[in-house]
Coordinates of C-alpha atoms and ligand atoms in Angstrom, one line a residue:
Chain A
M1 CA 12.5 33.6 -19.2
E2 CA 11.7 38.3 -18.6
I3 CA 8.5 38.8 -19.9
L4 CA 7.4 42.4 -20.3
V5 CA 3.5 43.5 -21.0
C6 CA 2.2 46.3 -22.3
V7 CA -1.2 47.0 -21.0
K8 CA -3.9 49.7 -21.1
W9 CA -6.6 50.8 -19.1
V10 CA -10.0 51.3 -21.2
P11 CA -13.5 52.0 -20.7
D12 CA -15.0 48.9 -20.8
T13 CA -17.4 48.8 -24.0
A14 CA -19.6 45.5 -21.9
E15 CA -20.3 48.0 -19.6
N16 CA -21.0 51.6 -20.7
E17 CA -22.8 53.0 -23.5
I18 CA -20.1 55.1 -24.9
E19 CA -21.4 58.3 -25.8
V20 CA -19.9 61.5 -27.8
N21 CA -19.8 64.5 -25.8
R22 CA -21.7 67.7 -26.3
D23 CA -19.2 69.6 -28.6
G24 CA -17.6 66.1 -30.0
S25 CA -14.5 66.6 -28.2
D26 CA -14.4 63.6 -26.4
I27 CA -16.4 60.7 -25.5
E28 CA -18.8 61.0 -22.4
R29 CA -16.1 60.2 -19.1
D30 CA -18.4 60.2 -16.6
D31 CA -19.5 57.5 -14.7
L32 CA -17.7 55.8 -16.9
V33 CA -16.6 52.0 -15.9
Y34 CA -12.8 51.3 -16.9
S35 CA -11.3 47.6 -17.0
V36 CA -8.3 46.0 -18.3
N37 CA -8.3 45.7 -22.1
E38 CA -9.9 42.4 -22.9
W39 CA -6.6 41.5 -25.0
D40 CA -4.4 42.5 -22.2
N41 CA -5.5 40.1 -20.0
Y42 CA -5.0 37.1 -21.9
A43 CA -1.3 38.3 -22.6
V44 CA -1.0 38.5 -18.7
E45 CA -2.3 35.3 -18.1
E46 CA 0.1 33.8 -21.0
A47 CA 3.3 35.7 -19.3
I48 CA 2.3 34.1 -16.4
Q49 CA 1.9 30.7 -17.7
I50 CA 4.9 30.8 -19.9
C51 CA 6.6 31.7 -16.4
D52 CA 5.2 29.0 -14.2
K53 CA 6.8 26.5 -16.7
V54 CA 10.6 27.7 -17.4
G55 CA 10.7 30.1 -14.6
G56 CA 11.0 33.8 -14.8
N57 CA 9.1 37.3 -14.4
V58 CA 6.3 38.8 -15.9
T59 CA 6.5 42.8 -15.2
V60 CA 3.4 44.7 -16.5
V61 CA 3.7 48.1 -18.2
T62 CA 2.0 50.8 -19.0
V63 CA 1.8 54.4 -20.3
G64 CA -1.0 56.3 -18.3
D65 CA -1.4 58.2 -15.0
E66 CA -1.7 57.7 -11.5
E67 CA -5.5 56.6 -12.2
T68 CA -4.5 54.5 -15.0
E69 CA -2.0 53.0 -12.7
E70 CA -5.1 50.4 -11.4
V71 CA -4.5 48.5 -14.7
L72 CA -1.0 47.8 -13.3
R73 CA -2.3 46.4 -10.1
R74 CA -5.3 44.2 -11.5
E75 CA -2.5 42.7 -13.6
M76 CA 0.1 42.2 -10.7
A77 CA -3.3 41.0 -8.4
M78 CA -3.3 38.1 -11.2
G79 CA 0.2 37.0 -10.9
A80 CA 2.5 39.7 -12.5
D81 CA 5.7 40.0 -10.6
N82 CA 6.3 44.2 -11.1
G83 CA 4.5 46.9 -12.2
L84 CA 6.2 50.1 -14.1
L85 CA 3.7 52.9 -14.9
L86 CA 5.6 55.4 -17.6
H87 CA 4.4 58.9 -17.1
D88 CA 4.7 62.6 -18.0
D89 CA 3.2 65.1 -18.9
A90 CA 5.1 65.1 -22.4
F91 CA 3.6 61.7 -22.9
D92 CA -0.5 63.6 -23.0
G93 CA -1.9 63.0 -26.7
S94 CA 0.5 60.6 -28.0
D95 CA -0.2 58.7 -31.3
G96 CA 0.3 55.0 -31.6
R97 CA 4.2 55.6 -32.7
G98 CA 4.5 58.3 -29.6
I99 CA 3.4 55.4 -27.4
A100 CA 5.7 53.0 -29.1
T101 CA 8.4 55.3 -28.6
V102 CA 7.9 55.3 -24.8
L103 CA 7.6 51.7 -24.5
K104 CA 10.7 51.1 -26.6
A105 CA 13.1 53.3 -24.4
A106 CA 11.2 51.3 -21.1
V107 CA 12.2 47.9 -23.3
Q108 CA 15.9 49.4 -23.5
K109 CA 16.2 49.8 -19.5
G110 CA 15.6 45.9 -18.8
Q111 CA 16.5 42.6 -20.1
Y112 CA 13.6 41.2 -21.9
D113 CA 13.3 37.6 -23.8
L114 CA 9.8 38.6 -24.6
I115 CA 7.6 41.5 -25.3
L116 CA 3.9 40.8 -25.4
T117 CA 0.9 43.3 -26.0
G118 CA -2.9 42.6 -26.7
A119 CA -3.5 42.5 -30.3
Q120 CA -5.8 46.0 -29.9
A121 CA -7.4 48.3 -27.2
D122 CA -9.9 50.3 -27.7
D123 CA -9.2 52.6 -30.8
G124 CA -8.8 49.3 -32.6
A125 CA -5.9 50.3 -34.3
A126 CA -3.8 47.0 -33.2
Q127 CA -0.7 49.1 -34.0
V128 CA 1.8 49.5 -30.6
G129 CA 3.5 45.9 -31.0
G130 CA 4.5 46.1 -34.7
M131 CA 5.7 49.5 -34.3
L132 CA 7.5 48.5 -31.2
A133 CA 8.9 45.1 -32.9
A134 CA 10.2 47.5 -35.6
M135 CA 11.9 50.2 -33.5
L136 CA 13.8 47.5 -32.1
D137 CA 14.4 45.3 -34.6
Y138 CA 12.9 42.7 -33.1
P139 CA 10.7 39.9 -35.2
Y140 CA 6.8 40.3 -34.7
A141 CA 4.2 37.7 -34.9
S142 CA 0.4 39.4 -34.5
L143 CA -2.7 38.1 -33.6
V144 CA -0.8 35.1 -31.4
N145 CA -3.2 32.4 -30.0
K146 CA -0.4 29.4 -29.6
I147 CA 2.9 29.8 -27.9
E148 CA 5.7 27.0 -27.3
V149 CA 8.9 27.5 -25.8
D150 CA 11.7 25.7 -27.7
G151 CA 15.1 27.2 -26.2
D152 CA 15.7 30.4 -27.9
T153 CA 13.1 30.1 -30.3
L154 CA 9.4 30.3 -29.9
K155 CA 6.7 28.2 -32.0
V156 CA 4.0 30.4 -32.5
G157 CA 0.3 30.3 -34.4
R158 CA -1.3 33.3 -35.6
E159 CA -4.6 33.2 -35.8
I160 CA -5.9 34.0 -39.8
E161 CA -8.8 34.2 -41.6
G162 CA -11.5 31.5 -41.5
G163 CA -10.1 30.1 -37.8
N164 CA -6.9 28.9 -39.4
Q165 CA -3.9 29.0 -37.7
E166 CA -1.0 30.1 -39.4
M167 CA 2.6 28.2 -37.2
N168 CA 6.0 30.1 -37.2
A169 CA 9.3 30.0 -35.7
I170 CA 10.1 32.9 -33.9
A171 CA 13.7 33.8 -32.6
M172 CA 13.8 35.7 -29.2
P173 CA 14.0 38.5 -28.2
C174 CA 10.7 39.2 -30.1
V175 CA 7.7 41.1 -29.7
L176 CA 3.9 39.3 -29.9
S177 CA 0.6 40.5 -30.0
I178 CA -2.0 38.5 -28.2
Q179 CA -5.3 37.3 -29.8
T180 CA -8.4 36.3 -27.3
G181 CA -8.9 32.8 -26.7
I182 CA -5.5 32.1 -26.7
N183 CA -6.0 30.5 -22.7
E184 CA -8.3 31.4 -20.1
P185 CA -7.5 34.2 -18.0
R186 CA -7.8 34.2 -14.5
Y187 CA -10.3 35.4 -12.2
V188 CA -8.7 38.0 -9.8
G189 CA -11.0 38.3 -6.5
I190 CA -11.4 41.4 -4.3
R191 CA -8.6 39.4 -2.1
G192 CA -6.4 39.7 -4.7
I193 CA -6.9 42.8 -5.8
R194 CA -6.5 44.2 -1.8
K195 CA -3.3 42.1 -1.7
V196 CA -1.5 44.7 -4.1
A197 CA -3.3 47.5 -3.3
S198 CA -0.2 49.4 -1.7
V199 CA 2.6 47.6 -3.2
E200 CA 4.7 50.9 -4.6
I201 CA 4.8 51.4 -8.3
P202 CA 8.0 52.7 -9.8
Q203 CA 7.6 55.5 -12.0
Q204 CA 9.7 56.4 -14.9
G205 CA 9.2 59.6 -17.4
V206 CA 10.9 61.7 -19.9
D207 CA 14.0 62.2 -18.3
T208 CA 14.6 58.8 -16.4
L209 CA 14.1 57.1 -19.9
G210 CA 15.8 59.6 -21.8
I211 CA 13.4 59.8 -24.7
D212 CA 13.8 63.4 -26.9
A213 CA 9.7 65.0 -25.8
A214 CA 9.4 66.6 -29.3
M215 CA 8.6 63.1 -30.4
V216 CA 6.2 62.3 -28.5
G217 CA 2.6 63.6 -27.3
A218 CA 1.1 66.0 -29.2
I219 CA 4.0 67.4 -30.7
G220 CA 5.3 64.8 -31.9
A221 CA 2.2 63.1 -33.2
R222 CA 1.5 63.0 -37.0
V223 CA -2.2 61.0 -36.5
K224 CA -4.3 63.4 -34.5
R225 CA -7.7 62.7 -33.8
L226 CA -10.2 65.8 -34.7
D227 CA -13.4 65.0 -33.4
Y228 CA -16.0 62.0 -32.2
F229 CA -19.6 61.9 -33.7
V230 CA -22.0 59.0 -34.2
P231 CA -22.5 58.9 -37.9
D232 CA -25.8 58.7 -39.9
L233 CA -26.0 55.8 -41.6
G234 CA -29.4 56.2 -43.4
E235 CA -32.4 54.7 -42.6
G236 CA -31.3 51.2 -40.2
A237 CA -33.3 48.9 -39.0
E238 CA -37.1 48.8 -38.7
M239 CA -37.7 48.5 -35.2
L240 CA -40.6 46.4 -34.0
E241 CA -42.7 48.4 -31.4
G242 CA -45.1 47.3 -29.3
S243 CA -45.9 44.7 -26.2
N244 CA -43.0 41.7 -26.4
E245 CA -46.8 39.8 -27.3
E246 CA -47.3 42.2 -30.6
I247 CA -43.5 42.4 -31.6
I248 CA -43.3 38.5 -31.4
A249 CA -46.8 38.1 -33.5
K250 CA -45.3 40.5 -35.9
L251 CA -41.4 39.1 -36.0
I252 CA -43.2 35.1 -36.7
E253 CA -45.3 37.0 -39.8
L254 CA -41.9 38.2 -41.1
L255 CA -40.2 35.0 -40.7
K256 CA -42.6 33.2 -42.6
A257 CA -42.1 35.4 -45.3
K258 CA -38.1 35.5 -45.2
G259 CA -38.3 31.6 -45.1
G260 CA -37.0 31.6 -41.6
L261 CA -40.5 29.4 -40.1
K262 CA -42.4 27.0 -42.1
Chain B
M1 CA 1.5 64.3 -54.4
A2 CA 3.4 61.2 -53.7
D3 CA 2.8 58.1 -55.4
I4 CA 0.2 55.5 -54.2
Y5 CA 0.7 51.8 -53.8
V6 CA -1.9 49.1 -53.1
Y7 CA -0.4 46.0 -51.8
I8 CA -2.8 43.1 -53.4
T9 CA -3.1 39.9 -51.3
H10 CA -4.3 36.9 -53.1
K11 CA -5.0 32.8 -52.9
N12 CA -5.1 30.2 -55.6
G13 CA -4.7 32.7 -58.2
V14 CA -7.3 35.1 -57.5
A15 CA -6.8 38.8 -56.0
D16 CA -8.7 38.9 -52.6
D17 CA -11.8 41.8 -52.7
S18 CA -9.8 44.6 -51.3
A19 CA -7.8 44.4 -54.5
L20 CA -10.7 47.3 -56.5
E21 CA -11.5 48.4 -53.0
L22 CA -7.9 49.6 -52.4
L23 CA -7.9 50.9 -56.1
A24 CA -10.9 53.3 -55.3
A25 CA -9.4 54.1 -51.6
A26 CA -6.5 55.4 -53.8
H27 CA -8.5 57.4 -55.6
K28 CA -10.5 59.0 -52.9
I29 CA -7.0 60.0 -52.0
D30 CA -6.2 61.5 -55.5
A31 CA -8.4 60.7 -58.2
S32 CA -5.9 61.6 -60.7
A33 CA -3.3 59.2 -59.4
A34 CA -1.7 56.7 -60.9
V35 CA -1.8 53.8 -59.1
T36 CA 0.7 51.0 -58.6
A37 CA 0.0 47.5 -57.5
I38 CA 2.3 45.3 -55.5
V39 CA 1.8 41.5 -55.7
T40 CA 4.5 39.2 -54.5
G41 CA 4.4 35.2 -54.5
S42 CA 5.6 32.9 -56.8
G43 CA 4.5 30.4 -60.0
A44 CA 1.6 30.3 -62.1
D45 CA -1.0 31.6 -59.8
L46 CA 1.2 34.7 -59.1
D47 CA 1.0 35.5 -63.0
K48 CA -2.3 34.8 -63.7
V49 CA -3.6 37.6 -60.2
A50 CA -0.8 39.9 -61.6
D51 CA -1.9 39.7 -65.3
A52 CA -5.5 40.3 -64.3
L53 CA -4.7 43.3 -61.9
A54 CA -3.4 45.4 -65.0
A55 CA -7.3 45.2 -66.0
S56 CA -7.6 47.6 -63.1
Y57 CA -3.9 48.8 -62.2
P58 CA -2.1 51.3 -64.6
K59 CA 1.1 49.8 -63.1
V60 CA 1.9 45.9 -61.6
L61 CA 5.1 45.1 -59.5
K62 CA 5.2 41.4 -59.7
F63 CA 7.6 39.9 -57.1
N64 CA 8.1 36.2 -58.3
Q65 CA 10.5 34.5 -55.2
V66 CA 10.4 31.3 -53.4
A67 CA 11.2 33.0 -50.2
L68 CA 7.8 35.1 -51.0
A69 CA 5.2 31.7 -51.7
Y70 CA 3.9 32.2 -48.5
P71 CA 2.8 36.4 -47.6
N72 CA 5.0 35.7 -44.3
A73 CA 4.5 39.4 -42.7
E74 CA 8.1 39.8 -42.1
V75 CA 9.4 38.8 -45.2
V76 CA 7.1 41.1 -47.6
R77 CA 7.8 44.0 -45.2
K78 CA 11.5 43.4 -45.7
L79 CA 10.7 43.5 -49.3
L80 CA 8.6 46.7 -49.0
V81 CA 11.4 49.0 -47.4
N82 CA 13.8 47.7 -50.0
I83 CA 11.6 48.7 -53.4
L84 CA 9.3 51.6 -52.4
P85 CA 10.6 54.9 -53.1
A86 CA 10.9 57.8 -50.2
N87 CA 7.1 59.3 -49.2
A88 CA 4.9 56.6 -50.8
V89 CA 1.6 56.6 -50.1
V90 CA 0.9 52.3 -49.2
L91 CA -2.3 51.2 -49.0
V92 CA -3.1 47.7 -47.7
P93 CA -6.4 45.3 -46.4
H94 CA -7.1 45.3 -42.8
D95 CA -7.2 41.8 -42.2
T96 CA -4.8 39.1 -40.4
F97 CA -2.1 40.0 -42.8
G98 CA -2.3 44.0 -43.0
M99 CA -2.5 43.8 -38.9
D100 CA 0.8 41.7 -39.4
L101 CA 2.5 43.8 -41.7
S102 CA 2.1 47.6 -41.4
P103 CA 2.2 49.1 -38.2
G104 CA 6.5 47.9 -38.3
L105 CA 6.4 49.1 -42.5
S106 CA 5.4 52.5 -41.3
I107 CA 8.2 52.7 -38.8
K108 CA 10.5 50.9 -41.1
L109 CA 9.7 53.4 -44.1
D110 CA 9.1 56.4 -41.3
S111 CA 6.3 57.3 -42.6
T112 CA 2.6 57.6 -41.3
F113 CA 0.4 54.8 -40.3
V114 CA -3.4 54.6 -39.5
A115 CA -5.0 51.4 -38.9
D116 CA -8.3 50.3 -40.2
V117 CA -9.9 53.5 -42.1
V118 CA -13.2 53.1 -43.1
D119 CA -13.4 56.3 -45.2
I120 CA -11.2 59.1 -47.0
E121 CA -12.1 62.5 -47.2
A122 CA -10.0 64.9 -48.7
L123 CA -6.2 65.6 -48.9
D124 CA -5.2 69.4 -48.2
G125 CA -1.7 69.6 -49.0
S126 CA 0.5 66.7 -46.9
D127 CA -2.5 66.7 -44.4
L128 CA -5.2 63.9 -45.3
K129 CA -8.5 63.7 -43.2
L130 CA -10.0 60.0 -42.5
I131 CA -12.7 58.0 -40.7
R132 CA -12.1 55.7 -38.3
Q133 CA -14.2 53.9 -35.6
E134 CA -13.0 53.9 -32.0
Y135 CA -14.7 51.3 -29.2
A136 CA -16.3 48.6 -31.1
G137 CA -17.8 50.8 -33.9
M138 CA -19.7 52.7 -31.3
V139 CA -18.1 55.9 -32.4
S140 CA -16.4 57.6 -34.7
T141 CA -13.7 59.8 -35.2
H142 CA -12.5 62.3 -38.1
I143 CA -8.3 61.8 -38.3
S144 CA -6.1 64.2 -39.6
A145 CA -2.8 62.2 -40.9
D146 CA 0.5 64.0 -42.0
I147 CA 1.6 62.8 -44.8
A148 CA 4.2 64.4 -45.8
K149 CA 7.1 61.8 -45.0
G150 CA 4.5 59.2 -47.0
A151 CA 1.8 56.8 -45.1
V152 CA 0.8 53.4 -44.8
I153 CA -2.9 52.9 -44.5
N154 CA -4.4 49.6 -43.3
V155 CA -8.0 50.0 -44.9
R156 CA -11.1 48.2 -43.3
P157 CA -12.4 45.2 -45.9
G158 CA -15.9 46.3 -47.4
S159 CA -15.7 50.1 -46.7
F160 CA -15.3 51.0 -50.2
A161 CA -17.4 50.4 -53.1
P162 CA -15.0 47.9 -55.3
D163 CA -13.6 50.1 -58.4
E164 CA -14.7 48.0 -61.2
S165 CA -14.5 50.7 -64.2
Q166 CA -11.3 48.4 -65.3
S167 CA -10.1 51.4 -67.0
A168 CA -6.1 50.9 -66.9
S169 CA -4.6 48.2 -69.5
G170 CA -1.6 48.3 -67.4
S171 CA 2.3 46.5 -67.6
V172 CA 2.9 44.2 -65.7
E173 CA 6.7 44.5 -64.1
D174 CA 9.1 41.8 -63.5
K175 CA 10.6 42.5 -60.7
S176 CA 13.1 40.5 -58.4
V177 CA 15.2 41.4 -55.4
D178 CA 18.0 38.9 -53.8
D179 CA 16.9 36.5 -51.6
S180 CA 20.1 37.3 -49.4
D181 CA 18.0 40.5 -48.7
L182 CA 14.8 38.8 -47.7
K183 CA 16.1 36.9 -44.7
V184 CA 14.2 37.3 -41.2
Q185 CA 13.9 36.1 -38.2
R186 CA 10.7 34.5 -38.2
T187 CA 9.9 31.6 -40.2
F188 CA 6.6 30.1 -41.5
L189 CA 5.9 26.4 -40.8
E190 CA 2.5 25.0 -41.9
V191 CA -1.1 26.7 -42.3
V192 CA -3.2 24.4 -39.4
E193 CA -6.6 24.3 -41.2
A194 CA -9.8 25.1 -38.3
E195 CA -11.2 22.0 -37.0
M196 CA -14.6 20.8 -38.4
G197 CA -16.4 20.5 -35.3
D198 CA -20.1 19.0 -34.4
V199 CA -22.9 20.8 -36.8
D200 CA -21.5 22.7 -40.1
I201 CA -23.7 26.4 -39.5
T202 CA -22.7 27.1 -43.3
K203 CA -25.6 24.5 -43.9
S204 CA -28.2 26.2 -42.2
D205 CA -30.7 28.5 -43.9
V206 CA -31.6 30.0 -40.4
L207 CA -29.2 30.7 -37.7
V208 CA -30.1 31.8 -34.4
S209 CA -26.8 33.7 -33.1
I210 CA -25.7 34.3 -30.0
G211 CA -23.3 37.0 -28.4
R212 CA -22.0 38.2 -25.1
G213 CA -25.3 39.2 -24.3
I214 CA -26.2 35.6 -23.4
E215 CA -24.1 36.6 -20.1
D216 CA -23.9 32.9 -19.2
E217 CA -23.3 29.4 -20.2
E218 CA -26.3 28.4 -18.9
N219 CA -28.5 30.5 -20.7
I220 CA -27.1 28.8 -23.9
E221 CA -30.3 26.5 -23.6
I222 CA -32.6 29.4 -24.2
A223 CA -30.8 29.9 -27.6
D224 CA -30.6 26.2 -28.1
D225 CA -34.9 26.0 -27.8
L226 CA -35.7 28.9 -30.0
A227 CA -33.7 27.1 -33.0
E228 CA -35.2 23.7 -32.4
A229 CA -38.5 25.7 -32.7
L230 CA -37.3 27.1 -35.6
G231 CA -35.8 24.1 -37.3
A232 CA -32.0 26.1 -37.2
V233 CA -28.4 26.3 -36.2
V234 CA -27.0 28.1 -33.0
S235 CA -24.1 30.1 -33.9
C236 CA -22.3 32.6 -32.2
S237 CA -19.8 35.5 -32.2
R238 CA -16.0 35.7 -30.7
P239 CA -16.7 35.5 -27.2
I240 CA -18.6 32.9 -26.7
V241 CA -15.8 30.6 -28.2
D242 CA -13.3 32.6 -26.2
A243 CA -15.0 31.8 -23.0
K244 CA -15.0 27.6 -24.1
W245 CA -18.7 27.9 -24.4
L246 CA -19.4 26.8 -28.0
E247 CA -16.9 25.3 -30.2
K248 CA -15.0 27.3 -32.5
S249 CA -16.8 26.0 -35.8
R250 CA -19.9 27.8 -34.3
Q251 CA -18.6 31.3 -34.8
V252 CA -19.7 33.7 -37.4
G253 CA -17.0 36.4 -38.7
T254 CA -13.8 36.7 -40.3
S255 CA -11.7 34.6 -38.2
G256 CA -14.5 32.0 -37.8
K257 CA -17.3 30.9 -40.5
T258 CA -18.5 32.6 -43.6
V259 CA -22.6 31.9 -43.5
K260 CA -25.2 32.3 -45.9
P261 CA -28.5 31.5 -44.5
K262 CA -31.6 32.9 -45.6
V263 CA -32.6 34.8 -42.0
Y264 CA -29.9 35.8 -39.2
I265 CA -31.3 36.0 -35.9
A266 CA -28.4 37.8 -33.7
C267 CA -29.1 38.1 -30.3
G268 CA -27.0 39.9 -27.7
I269 CA -24.5 41.0 -30.8
S270 CA -22.9 44.2 -31.3
G271 CA -22.5 43.9 -34.3
S272 CA -18.4 44.4 -35.1
F273 CA -17.4 44.3 -38.4
Q274 CA -15.2 40.9 -38.0
H275 CA -19.2 39.5 -36.9
M276 CA -20.7 40.7 -39.5
G277 CA -17.7 40.4 -42.2
G278 CA -18.8 36.6 -42.0
I279 CA -22.2 37.1 -43.0
K280 CA -23.1 37.0 -46.9
G281 CA -25.2 36.6 -49.6
S282 CA -27.7 39.6 -48.1
P283 CA -29.7 37.5 -45.4
F284 CA -32.8 38.9 -43.6
I285 CA -31.0 39.9 -40.4
V286 CA -33.0 40.5 -37.0
A287 CA -31.2 42.0 -34.7
I288 CA -32.4 41.6 -30.6
N289 CA -30.5 43.9 -28.3
K290 CA -30.9 45.6 -25.3
N291 CA -29.0 48.7 -25.9
I292 CA -30.5 50.6 -28.5
K293 CA -27.3 52.5 -29.9
A294 CA -25.8 49.0 -30.8
P295 CA -24.3 49.2 -33.7
I296 CA -26.2 46.1 -35.1
F297 CA -29.1 48.5 -35.5
Q298 CA -27.7 50.1 -38.2
V299 CA -26.9 46.7 -40.9
A300 CA -30.2 44.5 -39.5
D301 CA -33.4 44.7 -41.3
V302 CA -35.5 44.6 -38.3
G303 CA -34.3 45.4 -34.6
I304 CA -35.9 45.0 -31.1
E305 CA -35.0 46.5 -28.4
A306 CA -35.4 43.9 -25.5
D307 CA -33.2 41.9 -23.2
I308 CA -32.5 38.2 -24.6
L309 CA -32.9 36.0 -21.5
D310 CA -36.7 37.5 -21.5
F311 CA -37.5 37.7 -24.9
L312 CA -35.6 34.5 -26.5
P313 CA -38.0 32.3 -24.2
E314 CA -41.2 34.3 -25.2
M315 CA -40.7 33.9 -28.6
T316 CA -40.1 30.2 -28.3
E317 CA -43.1 29.9 -26.5
A318 CA -45.6 31.7 -29.2
I319 CA -43.6 29.3 -32.0
K320 CA -44.1 26.2 -30.2
A321 CA -48.1 27.2 -29.7
M322 CA -48.6 27.8 -33.1
Ligands
FAD401 C1 -8.8 39.6 -35.5 C2 -9.8 40.1 -35.1 C3 -10.4 38.5 -35.5 C4 -11.9 38.6 -34.7 N1 -12.9 38.1 -35.7 C5 -14.1 37.8 -35.2 C6 -15.0 36.9 -35.7 O1 -14.8 35.9 -36.4 N2 -16.2 37.0 -35.1 C7 -16.5 37.8 -34.0 O2 -18.3 37.5 -33.8 N3 -15.9 38.7 -33.8 C8 -14.7 38.6 -34.0 N4 -13.5 39.8 -33.1 C9 -14.3 40.2 -32.3 C10 -14.8 41.7 -32.3 O3 -14.4 42.7 -32.4 C11 -15.8 41.5 -31.2 O4 -15.1 42.0 -30.2 C12 -16.8 41.0 -31.3 O5 -17.9 40.5 -32.4 C13 -18.1 40.8 -29.8 O6 -18.9 40.0 -30.2 P1 -20.5 40.6 -29.6 O7 -20.8 41.4 -30.3 O8 -21.0 39.2 -29.0 O9 -20.1 41.4 -27.6 P2 -20.1 42.7 -27.5 O10 -19.5 43.7 -28.5 O11 -19.8 42.5 -25.7 O12 -21.6 42.9 -27.7 C14 -22.9 42.4 -26.4 C15 -24.3 43.2 -26.7 O13 -24.8 42.8 -26.0 C16 -26.1 43.6 -25.9 N5 -26.9 42.9 -24.3 C17 -26.0 42.5 -23.4 N6 -26.7 41.8 -22.8 C18 -27.8 41.6 -23.2 C19 -29.3 41.2 -23.0 N7 -29.5 40.7 -21.9 N8 -30.0 41.3 -24.0 C20 -29.9 41.8 -25.3 N9 -28.7 42.8 -25.8 C21 -27.7 42.1 -24.6 C22 -25.6 44.8 -25.7 O14 -25.8 45.8 -25.7 C23 -24.1 44.6 -26.6 O15 -24.9 45.1 -27.8 C24 -12.5 40.0 -33.8 C25 -11.2 40.6 -33.4 C26 -10.0 40.6 -34.0 C27 -8.9 41.9 -33.6

């Protein structure tokens, strides 16, 4: 099976305090720690496990630049066979539809049976997989937490409200967005990353992909981010101050009053 | 202004809470808009939902079809593409169904998609200004969406106060489409219910809930100890379950359990909307987090800026010494 996994290099919210820069035009990017989008690691792990079972190749693709190319190396260190960087200045400022347009062109240059994305990334939009499927006229399932291969069909579980699982049969080729928890992504050590550090990663841009530049980038975007801000949501929590001892004494009184301690 | 449509999700003959939240959102786009509800399904439950919606929506379009008995987003998308007029604005809840349906719907309608909207500011010509959040809710953004060709807007559940004015005595229109127009390549098979697990966190008055801030499986012990001292039960956020450190049945949130304790002690939890969506009944929320900017401090009653790895054992000792 030929599997394409779409991945993204994102500021790591577990490692950074994300702050708005001075004029609100962006987040503060100095000293940001980046990592593979959490959901994408599960998608790549799943792709590798499927190919281990039924044979095939895993290609990882990202729309980015020389810096974000690192995400491809991380995933190749995990075990993906090939990387593909879609890079062009014309892609800058793309909205979700723009990114999906670029990916669609890349899919059509290849021969993929299965396309995976993470369920969502740093902007929490959860949109690229579903858009890509619609553009390709492929069936789609989101929030997938189980995949079983059955010939040309996949049996997939979708995570729905309450932790219940919606089982579907879906025909290939198809696009699936992968939810966390579907597997346990393997750990990649420094050695694995070194091994792929100098692998040549092919690049494609507007011309090689045959994309109309007016459909992507800031020009093609119908959705634009105007600024970043931190909303003023009123008072928020009453912060308990003092030494730990004092805080705990106050907290115990509060818990008694609220029925948290008898 | 184009027509506004709202897709209604429902279960057991009752519309989801989002039904009236989306109506409020629609009126924030255009206060004078006549908003149409679309409801799909089959049988008596569907009739019940549609009739109830007519008290709030001036027009309800009801699609009663066997192929729609289970809301398979692939089928619903096909239906909507067939029946919606050009340039329609469609509101959908940003839940596991809306995430499945909407991005592809916007492509098929050649309209603009905006995901997980938490507020709507103004419509100026075809420029709609909305508010979203990014980076797990740590920052917000103003969004400008060009809706000249229509839009599909996914609205975060719980972010608009429901419009309960019940002002409409609306009409319910029975609609039908050819089943052959609803053929898709994804077949719904069944829903597998979540497993029960060893403890029922929904039964406990007090929850000591741990998130990624617990850092290591071995550290869960300190939460167990505190829970024991308090006579509480340990629950958790999703990453703890993804890491297989605790059972799924202990997960609080939209894709986990809905809990209604008296006291909820959130330890090293950032406060994502999917997590908070599982906490109902306005409990007294205590948040312990080492990052003063963590979003959970905006929704908690009491906050403590501390490292839980130090703080929880100290608290346990203090309670034991009482
Ligand atoms: C469709 C969907 C459904 C989802 N359903 C759920 C759900 O049901 N339940 C759920 O919980 N999530 C759910 N999520 C995931 C959700 O979006 C968040 O990713 C998740 O809730 C984050 O968990 P967390 O707060 O534990 O981790 P993080 O967001 O990483 O937060 C960890 C927090 O711990 C703090 N911290 C770190 N170390 C320490 C320390 N030593 N002491 C004190 N504080 C510390 C940090 O400052 C941070 O605020 C869902 C996501 C999707 C896409």
